[in-house]
């Protein structure tokens, strides 16, 4: 993997760059649509290609359980299985395994867990997750980490850092022992844990840096902590991470979060929001979030977002989309998910352009002033309807 | 509306033609995707346009209840509401109203029924259905008919014919009283009922012909009667219907049914099979039906249909589609529905070409010999897997 920084803006840590891995390139800051089980819910990969997605995320834990790593490996890895021509990043499944309270047991060595599908027993450790990842054969693989839940006392957070560092060391050692061809094999990202304790986070980052990963992720955020904690961690950790490697903030976030985290120097993002909200009919627009099912839209001939050029906004009225949501047609999920994903991907394009033109700070100010978070239309819209 | 017959084949009643209504044309024999509630389940109208659909079906009963005729009328009728650029045929809802045993009461005048959504009382009669249809403003509207259930004794079937003819007369009278501009208003089709009694069917058809409809549908079939009864009714009725008007067989059917009914002179079809089967993972292929979820396909790198050029077959393996079905991702419903609809529409294209080249009889023989109905792969496939 190669990361080429392009432009850094004035008065911001925002930067653009290009990641190249195994012949596939993507421009950063980048948003990665989440295709947990090798499919982005309610969308198709041709959809994602036409809206300019460059890299998608999948999940080792889910794919290990279903359809099984062997099936995907035998069909040519994730790229052969899904025919997605862009890049793939595969998360280790640490988050999934650790959130299965009651059906998993963590030891210093690894995690015993039961399948949520048939109750069968399974075991993940640092090496096993590398093996699964090599079978899936993405462009970027993540190490097994302890995704510390929030809130965590200091002891629990310290324990998470210890486990994560221990497993990271073993993962790197095992990865090197495989003597893979660097030009054709997945590269490995480390994950910084440490809950909301800046000093624990710093220690974790410093130890990971010694292991020389291809990129660094900040995990265990967006798990319920206050927003201030998120920004404090980014301000502490991002400057520590090397500028010649991509910096990835896992599982974040809303459009506002993306803008603010780019400002702090983050290069890569993933989040289920555009598709999860798409399925329940919540649309992201340039003026904020709207609940497309609201009765106020029953006669509206306006598109979801008047400033959007996606095929949904070029074609359909809110009244039509509301009707489909109201009768629970799955086509509605597809239409709103498509629009939301388009919105996220075009937002990232705009951020990259603003950084390259050194207008990021203005762009950020304008975006945040015009965007109303939370549920419901903007005040301007309420007047109109 | 104008129907221009093009070619009739040798040794068959199959024929091609072109229907032109309000500036929209479609080639027959035609298959109409069913978009009951102004949306074809799991697909989008741009999908349907790219696969060559020419005319879609919607349902007056469903749209009257939700979102309501006024909303659609105010947004420019069905075309304005859905942005579907092709033609629309709207069924009267007779089938829906009559199948609601227990919550509807039929009189000679019309039908009292309760909404399945909120239990509110409603009333449909010949005139009311015309009013609803004019609000929806499709290209082709259907009269309110009595869709006689199967089995029906002769008395019940006679009653259905009497009601249908009575309502047809009233519908035509009311339609003419509106003094609509023929070039911009929906045209009206009559519906032949009479259950499995050829003589009742004949009487019904003869009386309808006196009312001079723009086209004639044969309804109340594919409701559980034996296949022989279907073919007998077609052999009796199709020759009675005028050759300068389109002949529409409602709600039929499987790919084999389409080929055989075209052979008997049918011009128009609708059926929920491609999308309903698509949603449950049953795929139509050139060699018969396959259950894409079957464990036998878990490693298969073959497309659903090796003879198909749709984007699903050009892109995805059976293994991938099976995986998505297995984890109940709605994307799976979209992929199989897309393939199935493509299969139906390309089958109709092939039938039109065969008729025009006067090779229909050979085409029919070849298709039926290679196509295995029912569930499961063909014997050849069973060997391969």
Short mmCIF file of C-alpha atoms in Angstrom, two decimals, chain B residues 64-353:
data_model
loop_
_atom_site.label_atom_id
_atom_site.label_comp_id
_atom_site.label_asym_id
_atom_site.label_seq_id
_atom_site.Cartn_x
_atom_site.Cartn_y
_atom_site.Cartn_z
CA UNK B 64 -57.84 4.40 -4.35
CA UNK B 65 -57.20 3.24 -0.76
CA UNK B 66 -53.55 4.35 -0.67
CA UNK B 67 -52.32 7.01 -1.35
CA UNK B 68 -55.79 8.01 -2.63
CA UNK B 69 -56.86 8.99 -6.11
CA UNK B 70 -56.75 12.75 -5.38
CA UNK B 71 -53.04 12.73 -4.51
CA UNK B 72 -52.16 10.95 -7.74
CA UNK B 73 -54.51 13.12 -9.80
CA UNK B 74 -53.00 16.31 -8.37
CA UNK B 75 -49.48 15.12 -9.18
CA UNK B 76 -50.36 14.55 -12.83
CA UNK B 77 -51.95 11.11 -12.77
CA UNK B 78 -50.00 7.87 -12.69
CA UNK B 79 -47.42 9.11 -15.18
CA UNK B 80 -46.71 12.24 -13.18
CA UNK B 81 -46.73 10.34 -9.91
CA UNK B 82 -44.42 7.49 -10.94
CA UNK B 83 -42.47 9.18 -13.76
CA UNK B 84 -42.84 5.94 -15.74
CA UNK B 85 -42.47 7.04 -19.38
CA UNK B 86 -44.16 3.97 -20.89
CA UNK B 87 -47.85 3.16 -20.98
CA UNK B 88 -50.05 2.29 -17.99
CA UNK B 89 -53.01 -0.06 -17.82
CA UNK B 90 -55.09 0.14 -14.65
CA UNK B 91 -57.14 -2.79 -13.52
CA UNK B 92 -60.49 -1.92 -11.98
CA UNK B 93 -59.95 -3.72 -8.71
CA UNK B 94 -62.83 -6.10 -9.36
CA UNK B 95 -60.61 -9.05 -8.53
CA UNK B 96 -59.46 -7.45 -5.25
CA UNK B 97 -62.93 -6.40 -4.14
CA UNK B 98 -64.44 -9.79 -4.86
CA UNK B 99 -61.71 -11.78 -3.18
CA UNK B 100 -62.35 -9.96 0.12
CA UNK B 101 -64.76 -12.58 1.45
CA UNK B 102 -66.56 -11.42 4.57
CA UNK B 103 -65.82 -7.71 4.33
CA UNK B 104 -67.74 -6.96 1.14
CA UNK B 105 -71.34 -7.09 -0.02
CA UNK B 106 -72.24 -7.31 -3.69
CA UNK B 107 -75.55 -5.94 -4.92
CA UNK B 108 -76.78 -5.54 -8.48
CA UNK B 109 -75.73 -1.91 -8.21
CA UNK B 110 -72.17 -2.31 -6.95
CA UNK B 111 -69.98 -3.47 -4.10
CA UNK B 112 -69.84 -2.24 -0.51
CA UNK B 113 -66.49 -3.07 1.11
CA UNK B 114 -64.30 -2.11 4.01
CA UNK B 115 -60.72 -0.87 3.72
CA UNK B 116 -58.19 -3.52 4.73
CA UNK B 117 -56.09 -0.69 6.14
CA UNK B 118 -58.44 1.02 8.58
CA UNK B 119 -61.80 -0.74 8.21
CA UNK B 120 -63.45 2.38 6.75
CA UNK B 121 -66.50 1.70 4.52
CA UNK B 122 -66.30 2.24 0.75
CA UNK B 123 -68.47 1.66 -2.27
CA UNK B 124 -67.46 0.83 -5.84
CA UNK B 125 -69.82 0.70 -8.76
CA UNK B 126 -69.43 0.92 -12.51
CA UNK B 127 -69.43 4.73 -12.52
CA UNK B 128 -67.29 5.20 -9.42
CA UNK B 129 -64.57 2.98 -10.86
CA UNK B 130 -64.55 5.10 -14.02
CA UNK B 131 -64.16 8.22 -11.87
CA UNK B 132 -61.25 6.69 -9.96
CA UNK B 133 -59.64 5.59 -13.22
CA UNK B 134 -59.98 9.06 -14.75
CA UNK B 135 -58.20 10.49 -11.71
CA UNK B 136 -55.38 7.98 -12.06
CA UNK B 137 -55.39 8.76 -15.79
CA UNK B 138 -53.74 5.64 -17.24
CA UNK B 139 -53.61 4.92 -20.97
CA UNK B 140 -55.94 1.95 -20.65
CA UNK B 141 -58.68 1.57 -18.02
CA UNK B 142 -60.60 -1.61 -17.23
CA UNK B 143 -64.31 -1.78 -16.38
CA UNK B 144 -65.53 -3.09 -13.02
CA UNK B 145 -66.27 -6.79 -13.47
CA UNK B 146 -67.29 -9.76 -11.37
CA UNK B 147 -64.20 -11.94 -11.15
CA UNK B 148 -66.02 -15.22 -10.62
CA UNK B 149 -64.13 -17.54 -8.27
CA UNK B 150 -63.34 -21.16 -9.20
CA UNK B 151 -65.09 -23.50 -8.84
CA UNK B 152 -68.42 -21.81 -9.63
CA UNK B 153 -71.63 -23.64 -10.43
CA UNK B 154 -73.48 -22.58 -13.54
CA UNK B 155 -75.82 -20.34 -11.61
CA UNK B 156 -72.95 -18.45 -9.96
CA UNK B 157 -71.14 -18.14 -13.30
CA UNK B 158 -74.33 -16.85 -14.99
CA UNK B 159 -74.73 -14.31 -12.18
CA UNK B 160 -71.14 -13.14 -12.76
CA UNK B 161 -71.80 -12.66 -16.46
CA UNK B 162 -75.03 -10.74 -15.76
CA UNK B 163 -73.31 -8.43 -13.26
CA UNK B 164 -70.31 -7.90 -15.53
CA UNK B 165 -72.50 -7.06 -18.53
CA UNK B 166 -74.74 -4.77 -16.51
CA UNK B 167 -71.76 -2.90 -15.10
CA UNK B 168 -70.06 -2.82 -18.50
CA UNK B 169 -73.12 -1.15 -20.04
CA UNK B 170 -73.26 1.41 -17.24
CA UNK B 171 -69.50 2.01 -17.46
CA UNK B 172 -69.68 2.68 -21.21
CA UNK B 173 -72.68 4.93 -20.84
CA UNK B 174 -71.03 6.92 -18.06
CA UNK B 175 -67.72 7.05 -19.92
CA UNK B 176 -69.44 8.52 -22.99
CA UNK B 177 -71.39 10.99 -20.85
CA UNK B 178 -68.08 12.49 -19.73
CA UNK B 179 -67.47 13.63 -23.34
CA UNK B 180 -63.73 13.03 -23.00
CA UNK B 181 -61.21 13.98 -25.64
CA UNK B 182 -60.36 10.64 -27.24
CA UNK B 183 -56.79 11.70 -27.96
CA UNK B 184 -55.91 12.53 -24.37
CA UNK B 185 -58.16 10.33 -22.24
CA UNK B 186 -57.83 6.72 -21.10
CA UNK B 187 -59.46 4.16 -23.38
CA UNK B 188 -61.68 1.45 -21.96
CA UNK B 189 -61.35 -2.34 -22.16
CA UNK B 190 -64.20 -4.80 -21.56
CA UNK B 191 -63.67 -8.03 -19.61
CA UNK B 192 -65.14 -11.39 -20.60
CA UNK B 193 -66.25 -13.49 -17.63
CA UNK B 194 -68.21 -16.79 -17.46
CA UNK B 195 -65.93 -19.09 -15.46
CA UNK B 196 -65.24 -22.40 -17.24
CA UNK B 197 -68.52 -22.44 -19.20
CA UNK B 198 -67.72 -21.86 -22.87
CA UNK B 199 -71.30 -20.94 -23.75
CA UNK B 200 -71.53 -18.36 -20.95
CA UNK B 201 -68.16 -16.95 -22.00
CA UNK B 202 -69.42 -16.73 -25.61
CA UNK B 203 -72.58 -14.88 -24.59
CA UNK B 204 -70.56 -12.49 -22.44
CA UNK B 205 -68.13 -11.79 -25.27
CA UNK B 206 -70.91 -11.22 -27.83
CA UNK B 207 -72.74 -8.75 -25.59
CA UNK B 208 -69.49 -6.87 -24.82
CA UNK B 209 -68.69 -6.61 -28.54
CA UNK B 210 -71.91 -4.67 -29.03
CA UNK B 211 -70.52 -2.03 -26.64
CA UNK B 212 -67.48 -1.48 -28.85
CA UNK B 213 -64.60 -1.39 -26.33
CA UNK B 214 -61.08 -0.33 -27.35
CA UNK B 215 -59.86 -3.81 -26.40
CA UNK B 216 -61.08 -7.02 -24.80
CA UNK B 217 -59.75 -8.87 -21.80
CA UNK B 218 -60.44 -12.42 -20.73
CA UNK B 219 -60.67 -12.41 -16.95
CA UNK B 220 -61.42 -14.90 -14.20
CA UNK B 221 -58.86 -17.42 -15.38
CA UNK B 222 -55.74 -18.69 -13.63
CA UNK B 223 -57.86 -18.82 -10.46
CA UNK B 224 -57.40 -22.53 -9.82
CA UNK B 225 -59.13 -24.14 -12.82
CA UNK B 226 -57.38 -26.96 -14.71
CA UNK B 227 -55.12 -25.84 -17.55
CA UNK B 228 -57.35 -27.60 -20.11
CA UNK B 229 -60.22 -25.31 -19.15
CA UNK B 230 -58.00 -22.29 -19.81
CA UNK B 231 -57.08 -23.47 -23.29
CA UNK B 232 -60.67 -24.41 -24.08
CA UNK B 233 -61.91 -20.95 -23.13
CA UNK B 234 -59.20 -19.30 -25.25
CA UNK B 235 -60.04 -21.50 -28.24
CA UNK B 236 -63.69 -20.54 -27.87
CA UNK B 237 -63.36 -16.84 -27.16
CA UNK B 238 -60.26 -15.50 -28.94
CA UNK B 239 -61.67 -16.14 -32.45
CA UNK B 240 -64.83 -14.21 -31.50
CA UNK B 241 -62.89 -11.10 -30.54
CA UNK B 242 -62.26 -8.57 -33.33
CA UNK B 243 -58.81 -8.78 -34.89
CA UNK B 244 -58.47 -5.01 -35.02
CA UNK B 245 -58.51 -4.79 -31.21
CA UNK B 246 -55.96 -6.07 -28.66
CA UNK B 247 -56.85 -9.30 -26.82
CA UNK B 248 -55.69 -9.42 -23.21
CA UNK B 249 -55.49 -12.54 -21.00
CA UNK B 250 -55.54 -11.30 -17.40
CA UNK B 251 -53.24 -12.69 -14.69
CA UNK B 252 -51.55 -15.41 -16.79
CA UNK B 253 -48.97 -16.87 -16.29
CA UNK B 254 -45.88 -19.07 -16.42
CA UNK B 255 -43.45 -18.79 -19.34
CA UNK B 256 -45.04 -21.89 -20.87
CA UNK B 257 -48.51 -20.35 -20.48
CA UNK B 258 -47.37 -17.23 -22.31
CA UNK B 259 -46.01 -19.21 -25.26
CA UNK B 260 -49.16 -21.32 -25.51
CA UNK B 261 -51.54 -18.37 -25.13
CA UNK B 262 -49.66 -16.38 -27.77
CA UNK B 263 -50.15 -19.41 -30.00
CA UNK B 264 -53.90 -18.99 -29.46
CA UNK B 265 -53.85 -15.33 -30.45
CA UNK B 266 -53.43 -13.43 -27.16
CA UNK B 267 -51.75 -10.01 -27.43
CA UNK B 268 -51.40 -8.81 -23.82
CA UNK B 269 -50.45 -10.42 -20.50
CA UNK B 270 -49.82 -9.50 -16.89
CA UNK B 271 -48.70 -11.67 -14.01
CA UNK B 272 -47.04 -11.27 -10.61
CA UNK B 273 -44.92 -14.43 -11.08
CA UNK B 274 -41.61 -12.82 -12.11
CA UNK B 275 -41.54 -10.52 -9.08
CA UNK B 276 -43.27 -12.79 -6.56
CA UNK B 277 -40.91 -15.64 -7.44
CA UNK B 278 -38.04 -13.16 -7.50
CA UNK B 279 -38.68 -12.22 -3.91
CA UNK B 280 -38.64 -15.82 -2.74
CA UNK B 281 -35.56 -16.67 -4.79
CA UNK B 282 -37.15 -18.75 -7.55
CA UNK B 283 -35.53 -17.90 -10.87
CA UNK B 284 -36.89 -18.48 -14.36
CA UNK B 285 -34.22 -19.72 -16.72
CA UNK B 286 -34.13 -20.88 -20.32
CA UNK B 287 -34.02 -24.45 -19.02
CA UNK B 288 -36.72 -24.10 -16.39
CA UNK B 289 -37.19 -22.89 -12.87
CA UNK B 290 -34.41 -23.04 -10.28
CA UNK B 291 -34.60 -22.51 -6.53
CA UNK B 292 -31.60 -20.21 -6.14
CA UNK B 293 -31.45 -20.78 -2.38
CA UNK B 294 -30.75 -24.51 -2.77
CA UNK B 295 -27.64 -25.75 -0.98
CA UNK B 296 -26.45 -27.28 -4.26
CA UNK B 297 -25.60 -23.77 -5.46
CA UNK B 298 -23.46 -22.71 -2.51
CA UNK B 299 -20.24 -23.02 -4.53
CA UNK B 300 -21.63 -22.43 -7.99
CA UNK B 301 -19.83 -19.81 -10.04
CA UNK B 302 -22.46 -20.05 -12.81
CA UNK B 303 -25.00 -17.27 -13.38
CA UNK B 304 -28.70 -17.91 -12.73
CA UNK B 305 -29.11 -18.54 -16.46
CA UNK B 306 -26.15 -19.13 -18.74
CA UNK B 307 -28.19 -17.95 -21.73
CA UNK B 308 -29.19 -14.64 -20.13
CA UNK B 309 -27.61 -11.24 -20.77
CA UNK B 310 -29.17 -9.28 -17.90
CA UNK B 311 -26.80 -7.42 -15.55
CA UNK B 312 -27.49 -9.94 -12.79
CA UNK B 313 -26.39 -12.86 -14.97
CA UNK B 314 -23.49 -10.87 -16.42
CA UNK B 315 -22.31 -10.01 -12.90
CA UNK B 316 -23.25 -12.48 -10.20
CA UNK B 317 -22.78 -16.16 -9.45
CA UNK B 318 -25.47 -18.42 -8.05
CA UNK B 319 -23.26 -18.74 -4.97
CA UNK B 320 -23.43 -15.00 -4.34
CA UNK B 321 -27.17 -14.78 -4.94
CA UNK B 322 -27.77 -17.83 -2.75
CA UNK B 323 -25.74 -16.18 0.02
CA UNK B 324 -27.86 -13.01 -0.17
CA UNK B 325 -31.08 -15.05 -0.13
CA UNK B 326 -29.77 -17.05 2.78
CA UNK B 327 -29.14 -13.96 4.89
CA UNK B 328 -32.47 -12.44 3.73
CA UNK B 329 -30.90 -9.34 2.19
CA UNK B 330 -33.50 -7.44 0.20
CA UNK B 331 -30.87 -6.92 -2.50
CA UNK B 332 -31.38 -10.62 -3.30
CA UNK B 333 -35.05 -9.95 -4.04
CA UNK B 334 -34.04 -7.14 -6.37
CA UNK B 335 -31.47 -9.27 -8.20
CA UNK B 336 -33.73 -12.28 -8.78
CA UNK B 337 -36.76 -10.10 -9.59
CA UNK B 338 -34.65 -8.18 -12.09
CA UNK B 339 -33.48 -11.37 -13.76
CA UNK B 340 -36.99 -12.84 -13.83
CA UNK B 341 -38.55 -9.73 -15.32
CA UNK B 342 -35.77 -9.57 -17.91
CA UNK B 343 -36.47 -13.25 -18.71
CA UNK B 344 -40.18 -12.56 -19.26
CA UNK B 345 -39.60 -9.46 -21.36
CA UNK B 346 -36.92 -11.11 -23.52
CA UNK B 347 -39.19 -14.14 -23.97
CA UNK B 348 -41.85 -11.81 -25.38
CA UNK B 349 -39.27 -10.18 -27.66
CA UNK B 350 -38.27 -13.63 -28.92
CA UNK B 351 -41.90 -14.55 -29.53
CA UNK B 352 -42.48 -11.35 -31.52
CA UNK B 353 -39.38 -12.00 -33.59
#
